[in-house]
Short mmCIF file of N, CA and C in Angstrom, two decimals:
data_model
loop_
_atom_site.label_atom_id
_atom_site.label_comp_id
_atom_site.label_asym_id
_atom_site.label_seq_id
_atom_site.Cartn_x
_atom_site.Cartn_y
_atom_site.Cartn_z
N MET R 1 -25.76 -22.56 26.00
CA MET R 1 -24.30 -22.59 24.86
C MET R 1 -23.76 -21.04 24.74
N PRO R 2 -23.00 -20.93 25.80
CA PRO R 2 -22.58 -19.40 25.89
C PRO R 2 -21.11 -18.96 24.83
N THR R 3 -21.24 -18.11 23.72
CA THR R 3 -20.73 -18.06 22.81
C THR R 3 -19.87 -17.13 23.33
N ASN R 4 -18.03 -17.44 23.42
CA ASN R 4 -16.98 -16.23 23.58
C ASN R 4 -16.91 -15.66 21.91
N ARG R 5 -16.62 -14.53 22.19
CA ARG R 5 -15.80 -13.77 20.33
C ARG R 5 -14.68 -12.73 20.85
N PHE R 6 -13.84 -12.90 19.97
CA PHE R 6 -12.41 -12.29 20.40
C PHE R 6 -12.24 -11.83 18.69
N THR R 7 -11.85 -11.14 18.54
CA THR R 7 -10.94 -10.50 17.04
C THR R 7 -9.62 -10.60 17.20
N VAL R 8 -8.95 -10.48 15.84
CA VAL R 8 -7.96 -10.43 15.19
C VAL R 8 -7.57 -9.99 14.17
N ALA R 9 -6.58 -9.34 14.65
CA ALA R 9 -6.16 -8.39 13.07
C ALA R 9 -4.93 -9.02 12.57
N THR R 10 -5.00 -8.79 11.26
CA THR R 10 -4.24 -9.65 10.55
C THR R 10 -3.36 -8.15 9.36
N ASP R 11 -1.99 -8.27 9.27
CA ASP R 11 -1.37 -7.78 8.67
C ASP R 11 -1.00 -8.03 6.85
N ASP R 12 -1.52 -9.03 5.79
CA ASP R 12 -1.87 -9.11 4.74
C ASP R 12 -2.42 -9.34 4.03
N GLN R 13 -2.71 -9.49 2.80
CA GLN R 13 -3.45 -10.04 1.83
C GLN R 13 -3.87 -11.42 2.78
N LEU R 14 -2.97 -12.45 2.33
CA LEU R 14 -3.31 -13.71 2.76
C LEU R 14 -1.90 -13.90 4.36
N SER R 15 -2.92 -13.98 5.22
CA SER R 15 -2.46 -14.22 6.61
C SER R 15 -2.60 -15.68 7.00
N VAL R 16 -1.96 -15.89 7.64
CA VAL R 16 -2.72 -17.34 8.52
C VAL R 16 -1.56 -16.70 10.17
N VAL R 17 -2.44 -16.90 11.15
CA VAL R 17 -2.31 -16.63 12.16
C VAL R 17 -2.63 -17.51 13.85
N ASP R 18 -1.80 -18.29 14.61
CA ASP R 18 -1.95 -19.31 15.47
C ASP R 18 -3.19 -18.64 17.12
N ILE R 19 -4.39 -18.56 16.51
CA ILE R 19 -5.09 -18.16 17.91
C ILE R 19 -5.12 -19.23 19.02
N THR R 20 -3.89 -20.10 19.30
CA THR R 20 -4.52 -20.78 20.13
C THR R 20 -4.79 -20.19 21.59
N ASP R 21 -3.65 -19.50 22.12
CA ASP R 21 -3.75 -19.17 22.91
C ASP R 21 -5.15 -18.08 23.21
N ARG R 22 -5.80 -17.62 22.04
CA ARG R 22 -6.78 -17.12 22.82
C ARG R 22 -8.20 -17.94 22.63
N VAL R 23 -8.01 -18.56 21.62
CA VAL R 23 -8.97 -19.68 21.88
C VAL R 23 -9.12 -20.71 23.69
N ARG R 24 -7.57 -20.80 23.73
CA ARG R 24 -7.97 -21.50 25.08
C ARG R 24 -7.91 -20.82 26.61
N ASP R 25 -8.01 -19.33 26.09
CA ASP R 25 -8.26 -18.28 26.97
C ASP R 25 -10.05 -18.31 27.07
N VAL R 26 -11.00 -18.42 26.40
CA VAL R 26 -11.84 -18.48 26.35
C VAL R 26 -12.78 -19.68 27.27
N ILE R 27 -11.90 -20.51 26.97
CA ILE R 27 -12.59 -21.87 26.84
C ILE R 27 -12.68 -21.81 29.37
N PRO R 28 -14.00 -22.48 29.25
CA PRO R 28 -14.33 -22.41 31.21
C PRO R 28 -12.96 -23.54 32.26
N GLU R 29 -12.99 -23.31 32.81
CA GLU R 29 -11.23 -23.93 33.64
C GLU R 29 -12.45 -25.74 33.54
N ASP R 30 -13.58 -26.27 33.84
CA ASP R 30 -14.22 -27.36 34.01
C ASP R 30 -15.13 -27.94 32.83
N ALA R 31 -15.08 -27.10 31.66
CA ALA R 31 -15.32 -27.58 30.13
C ALA R 31 -15.18 -29.41 30.10
N GLU R 32 -15.96 -30.00 29.68
CA GLU R 32 -15.66 -31.34 28.97
C GLU R 32 -16.16 -31.56 28.33
N GLY R 33 -16.27 -31.81 27.22
CA GLY R 33 -16.95 -31.77 25.97
C GLY R 33 -16.37 -31.43 24.03
N THR R 34 -17.11 -30.52 23.49
CA THR R 34 -16.21 -30.17 22.22
C THR R 34 -16.27 -27.92 22.32
N CYS R 35 -15.56 -28.21 21.67
CA CYS R 35 -15.07 -26.86 21.30
C CYS R 35 -15.46 -26.10 19.75
N THR R 36 -16.04 -25.75 19.68
CA THR R 36 -16.25 -25.28 18.23
C THR R 36 -15.37 -23.64 17.63
N VAL R 37 -14.81 -23.51 17.12
CA VAL R 37 -13.85 -22.26 16.94
C VAL R 37 -14.95 -21.74 15.12
N PHE R 38 -15.69 -20.67 15.22
CA PHE R 38 -16.12 -20.26 13.64
C PHE R 38 -15.79 -19.40 13.45
N VAL R 39 -15.00 -18.59 12.31
CA VAL R 39 -14.78 -17.41 11.46
C VAL R 39 -15.81 -16.87 11.44
N ARG R 40 -16.84 -15.90 11.10
CA ARG R 40 -17.95 -15.07 10.80
C ARG R 40 -17.49 -14.46 9.58
N HIS R 41 -17.23 -14.63 8.89
CA HIS R 41 -16.15 -13.51 7.60
C HIS R 41 -16.27 -15.06 6.65
N THR R 42 -16.78 -14.80 4.99
CA THR R 42 -16.57 -15.28 3.64
C THR R 42 -15.27 -15.64 3.36
N THR R 43 -14.49 -14.17 3.59
CA THR R 43 -13.13 -14.05 3.03
C THR R 43 -11.81 -14.95 4.02
N ALA R 44 -12.03 -15.97 5.18
CA ALA R 44 -11.46 -16.44 5.72
C ALA R 44 -12.01 -17.79 6.50
N GLY R 45 -11.25 -18.63 7.22
CA GLY R 45 -10.86 -19.43 7.33
C GLY R 45 -9.91 -20.14 8.55
N ILE R 46 -10.51 -21.32 9.37
CA ILE R 46 -10.12 -21.78 10.17
C ILE R 46 -9.48 -23.34 9.70
N THR R 47 -8.74 -23.50 10.35
CA THR R 47 -8.11 -24.18 10.71
C THR R 47 -6.92 -25.81 11.59
N VAL R 48 -6.94 -26.27 11.92
CA VAL R 48 -6.19 -27.41 13.03
C VAL R 48 -4.47 -27.56 11.91
N ASN R 49 -3.61 -27.25 12.60
CA ASN R 49 -2.37 -27.50 12.30
C ASN R 49 -1.62 -27.19 12.75
N GLU R 50 0.26 -27.74 12.62
CA GLU R 50 1.60 -27.77 12.82
C GLU R 50 1.07 -25.45 12.65
N ALA R 51 1.62 -24.85 14.17
CA ALA R 51 2.03 -23.14 13.59
C ALA R 51 3.12 -22.74 13.44
N GLU R 52 4.56 -23.71 13.50
CA GLU R 52 5.58 -23.57 12.88
C GLU R 52 5.40 -22.24 12.39
N PRO R 53 6.60 -21.36 11.87
CA PRO R 53 6.54 -19.99 10.59
C PRO R 53 6.90 -20.40 9.29
N ARG R 54 7.51 -21.40 9.32
CA ARG R 54 7.84 -22.09 7.56
C ARG R 54 6.38 -22.72 7.17
N LEU R 55 6.08 -23.20 7.81
CA LEU R 55 4.76 -23.95 7.38
C LEU R 55 3.34 -22.79 7.78
N LEU R 56 3.65 -22.06 7.89
CA LEU R 56 2.90 -21.29 7.90
C LEU R 56 2.29 -20.56 6.29
N GLY R 57 3.95 -20.01 6.22
CA GLY R 57 4.29 -19.26 4.70
C GLY R 57 3.54 -20.40 3.74
N ASP R 58 4.44 -21.94 4.00
CA ASP R 58 3.77 -22.45 2.70
C ASP R 58 2.52 -22.61 2.62
N LEU R 59 1.75 -22.62 3.60
CA LEU R 59 0.18 -22.85 3.59
C LEU R 59 -0.43 -21.10 2.94
N SER R 60 -0.33 -20.36 2.95
CA SER R 60 -0.07 -18.78 2.24
C SER R 60 0.27 -18.89 0.67
N ASP R 61 1.47 -19.30 0.52
CA ASP R 61 1.64 -19.35 -1.00
C ASP R 61 0.98 -20.96 -1.64
N ALA R 62 0.85 -22.12 -1.13
CA ALA R 62 0.21 -22.66 -1.37
C ALA R 62 -1.31 -22.40 -1.82
N LEU R 63 -2.03 -21.55 -0.98
CA LEU R 63 -3.02 -21.15 -1.21
C LEU R 63 -2.96 -20.07 -2.37
N GLY R 64 -2.03 -19.26 -2.44
CA GLY R 64 -2.11 -18.14 -3.49
C GLY R 64 -1.95 -18.57 -4.71
N ASP R 65 -0.59 -20.05 -5.11
CA ASP R 65 -0.68 -20.83 -6.35
C ASP R 65 -1.78 -21.80 -6.16
N LEU R 66 -2.57 -21.84 -5.56
CA LEU R 66 -3.87 -23.00 -5.58
C LEU R 66 -5.08 -21.86 -7.07
N VAL R 67 -5.84 -20.68 -6.07
CA VAL R 67 -5.71 -19.52 -6.78
C VAL R 67 -5.55 -18.72 -7.35
N PRO R 68 -5.55 -18.70 -8.51
CA PRO R 68 -5.72 -17.13 -9.17
C PRO R 68 -5.98 -16.16 -8.98
N ASP R 69 -4.75 -15.00 -8.83
CA ASP R 69 -5.76 -13.72 -8.28
C ASP R 69 -6.58 -13.05 -8.69
N SER R 70 -6.96 -13.30 -10.02
CA SER R 70 -7.73 -12.67 -11.36
C SER R 70 -8.66 -12.97 -12.24
N GLY R 71 -9.49 -12.88 -12.56
CA GLY R 71 -10.27 -13.63 -13.90
C GLY R 71 -11.69 -14.56 -12.96
N TRP R 72 -12.09 -14.26 -12.34
CA TRP R 72 -13.07 -14.81 -11.54
C TRP R 72 -14.06 -13.60 -12.09
N ASP R 73 -16.23 -14.40 -12.07
CA ASP R 73 -16.81 -13.93 -12.17
C ASP R 73 -17.57 -12.72 -11.40
N HIS R 74 -16.93 -13.26 -10.35
CA HIS R 74 -17.24 -12.34 -9.08
C HIS R 74 -16.64 -10.82 -8.65
N ASP R 75 -15.71 -10.90 -9.27
CA ASP R 75 -14.70 -9.76 -9.25
C ASP R 75 -15.25 -8.10 -9.95
N GLU R 76 -16.70 -8.55 -10.54
CA GLU R 76 -17.34 -8.05 -11.03
C GLU R 76 -18.01 -7.21 -9.89
N LEU R 77 -17.97 -7.29 -8.91
CA LEU R 77 -18.30 -7.21 -7.83
C LEU R 77 -17.49 -6.07 -6.91
N ASP R 78 -16.77 -6.76 -6.14
CA ASP R 78 -16.20 -6.16 -5.41
C ASP R 78 -14.17 -6.83 -5.23
N GLY R 79 -14.58 -7.45 -6.68
CA GLY R 79 -12.58 -7.65 -6.40
C GLY R 79 -12.12 -8.76 -6.01
N ASN R 80 -12.95 -9.64 -5.05
CA ASN R 80 -11.75 -10.77 -4.15
C ASN R 80 -12.33 -11.73 -4.38
N ALA R 81 -12.74 -12.06 -5.26
CA ALA R 81 -13.66 -13.52 -5.58
C ALA R 81 -12.05 -14.43 -5.20
N ASP R 82 -10.99 -14.08 -5.75
CA ASP R 82 -10.11 -14.74 -4.57
C ASP R 82 -9.87 -15.60 -3.59
N ALA R 83 -10.43 -14.66 -2.96
CA ALA R 83 -10.17 -14.05 -1.08
C ALA R 83 -11.50 -15.07 -0.83
N HIS R 84 -12.32 -15.33 -1.83
CA HIS R 84 -13.75 -16.44 -1.50
C HIS R 84 -13.74 -17.73 -1.38
N VAL R 85 -13.56 -17.54 -2.62
CA VAL R 85 -12.65 -19.53 -2.79
C VAL R 85 -11.26 -19.77 -2.06
N ARG R 86 -10.56 -19.23 -1.82
CA ARG R 86 -9.50 -19.49 -0.94
C ARG R 86 -10.73 -19.71 0.22
N ALA R 87 -10.71 -19.09 1.05
CA ALA R 87 -10.89 -19.27 2.20
C ALA R 87 -12.35 -20.68 1.93
N MET R 88 -13.22 -20.64 1.08
CA MET R 88 -14.07 -22.42 0.59
C MET R 88 -13.03 -23.53 0.69
N PHE R 89 -11.85 -23.63 0.62
CA PHE R 89 -11.13 -24.60 0.19
C PHE R 89 -10.40 -24.83 1.54
N VAL R 90 -10.12 -23.63 2.72
CA VAL R 90 -9.93 -24.18 4.13
C VAL R 90 -11.13 -24.28 5.13
N GLY R 91 -12.42 -23.70 4.92
CA GLY R 91 -13.44 -24.44 6.02
C GLY R 91 -13.32 -22.84 6.98
N PRO R 92 -15.15 -22.70 7.55
CA PRO R 92 -14.96 -21.32 8.45
C PRO R 92 -15.04 -22.13 9.54
N SER R 93 -14.85 -23.83 10.32
CA SER R 93 -14.72 -23.76 11.77
C SER R 93 -13.83 -25.06 11.74
N GLU R 94 -13.52 -25.13 12.42
CA GLU R 94 -13.24 -26.32 13.88
C GLU R 94 -13.29 -27.20 14.59
N THR R 95 -13.51 -28.37 15.18
CA THR R 95 -14.01 -28.31 16.42
C THR R 95 -13.35 -29.77 16.58
N ILE R 96 -13.00 -28.78 18.00
CA ILE R 96 -11.85 -30.11 18.72
C ILE R 96 -12.60 -30.40 20.14
N PRO R 97 -11.75 -31.33 20.73
CA PRO R 97 -12.47 -32.19 21.58
C PRO R 97 -11.91 -31.03 23.22
N VAL R 98 -12.66 -30.85 24.67
CA VAL R 98 -12.25 -30.34 25.51
C VAL R 98 -12.28 -31.42 26.53
N ARG R 99 -11.15 -31.23 27.33
CA ARG R 99 -10.88 -31.88 28.57
C ARG R 99 -10.26 -30.84 29.32
N ASP R 100 -11.24 -31.79 30.27
CA ASP R 100 -10.00 -30.25 31.46
C ASP R 100 -10.21 -29.29 31.42
N GLY R 101 -11.02 -28.37 30.50
CA GLY R 101 -10.81 -27.24 30.09
C GLY R 101 -9.38 -26.62 29.64
N GLY R 102 -9.70 -27.77 28.93
CA GLY R 102 -8.50 -26.87 28.01
C GLY R 102 -8.56 -28.28 26.70
N LEU R 103 -8.01 -27.57 25.88
CA LEU R 103 -8.21 -27.98 24.02
C LEU R 103 -7.82 -29.73 24.27
N ASP R 104 -8.14 -30.59 24.05
CA ASP R 104 -7.50 -32.32 23.73
C ASP R 104 -6.84 -32.16 22.25
N MET R 105 -5.85 -31.64 21.44
CA MET R 105 -5.00 -31.63 21.12
C MET R 105 -3.73 -32.10 20.88
N GLY R 106 -3.24 -32.69 19.42
CA GLY R 106 -1.87 -33.21 19.80
C GLY R 106 -0.55 -32.01 19.74
N THR R 107 -0.25 -32.52 19.98
CA THR R 107 1.84 -32.09 20.60
C THR R 107 1.69 -30.74 19.70
N TRP R 108 1.51 -31.09 18.31
CA TRP R 108 1.66 -30.35 17.07
C TRP R 108 0.72 -29.30 16.74
N GLN R 109 -0.68 -29.55 17.20
CA GLN R 109 -1.58 -28.80 16.44
C GLN R 109 -1.52 -27.64 17.31
N SER R 110 -2.17 -26.69 16.09
CA SER R 110 -2.76 -25.35 16.53
C SER R 110 -3.83 -24.75 16.18
N VAL R 111 -4.53 -23.96 16.64
CA VAL R 111 -5.82 -23.18 15.84
C VAL R 111 -5.31 -22.48 15.23
N LEU R 112 -5.40 -22.58 14.10
CA LEU R 112 -4.97 -21.20 13.24
C LEU R 112 -6.36 -20.67 12.18
N LEU R 113 -5.91 -18.95 12.22
CA LEU R 113 -6.88 -18.34 11.48
C LEU R 113 -6.59 -18.24 10.31
N VAL R 114 -7.23 -18.44 9.03
CA VAL R 114 -5.97 -17.98 7.50
C VAL R 114 -7.42 -17.38 7.10
N ASP R 115 -6.43 -15.89 7.04
CA ASP R 115 -7.13 -13.98 6.54
C ASP R 115 -6.95 -14.48 4.71
N CYS R 116 -7.82 -14.82 3.66
CA CYS R 116 -7.39 -14.27 2.30
C CYS R 116 -7.53 -12.95 1.85
N ASP R 117 -7.79 -12.10 2.44
CA ASP R 117 -8.69 -10.85 2.18
C ASP R 117 -8.83 -9.56 3.04
N GLY R 118 -6.94 -9.47 4.10
CA GLY R 118 -6.57 -8.67 4.90
C GLY R 118 -5.82 -7.42 3.65
N PRO R 119 -5.34 -7.00 4.25
CA PRO R 119 -5.08 -6.40 5.78
C PRO R 119 -6.26 -6.24 6.77
N ARG R 120 -7.14 -6.90 7.25
CA ARG R 120 -9.03 -6.56 8.69
C ARG R 120 -8.44 -6.92 9.34
N GLU R 121 -9.35 -6.98 10.55
CA GLU R 121 -9.72 -7.48 11.97
C GLU R 121 -11.16 -8.25 11.15
N ARG R 122 -11.09 -9.51 12.28
CA ARG R 122 -11.51 -10.69 12.44
C ARG R 122 -12.25 -10.59 13.62
N ALA R 123 -13.80 -11.55 13.34
CA ALA R 123 -14.20 -11.81 14.59
C ALA R 123 -14.20 -13.64 14.63
N VAL R 124 -14.03 -13.94 15.32
CA VAL R 124 -13.61 -15.43 15.85
C VAL R 124 -14.17 -15.78 16.74
N ASP R 125 -15.84 -16.44 17.03
CA ASP R 125 -16.79 -17.25 17.87
C ASP R 125 -15.87 -18.47 18.54
N VAL R 126 -16.36 -18.83 19.58
CA VAL R 126 -15.83 -20.00 20.74
C VAL R 126 -17.20 -20.73 21.22
N VAL R 127 -17.14 -21.55 20.80
CA VAL R 127 -18.39 -22.24 21.46
C VAL R 127 -18.18 -23.04 22.00
N VAL R 128 -18.13 -24.03 23.41
CA VAL R 128 -17.76 -25.04 24.24
C VAL R 128 -19.41 -25.56 24.64
N THR R 129 -19.58 -26.74 23.94
CA THR R 129 -20.21 -27.83 24.24
C THR R 129 -20.45 -29.08 24.67
N ASP R 130 -21.38 -29.71 25.82
CA ASP R 130 -20.82 -30.42 26.54
C ASP R 130 -21.17 -32.03 26.05
#
């Protein structure tokens, strides 16, 4: 099971980035099975949904509204408890079917990286299994 890794740079504290093409690029042409996309950070997550820009903004706004920026015990350590809690709601990975070397997703589905503690560079792993 080879793991492919790429990095994604984000621009804002709370960013949603469509990484679908980056994921597609590392899937072998003859792959069949499943693809797991995993972000290697506790303040970021991966989800599958539509990559329409207004919806991406709505997701950022919803996560910001759902989790207050301050007032968390963990903030005594490094001041980013809100980012950790937001990332827990999203989750660190998604598993997607692979057919004929491509992601077998619905018409409007995209793979999205949700960075809750940017701007920074994030490492994303892609593992394809039979």
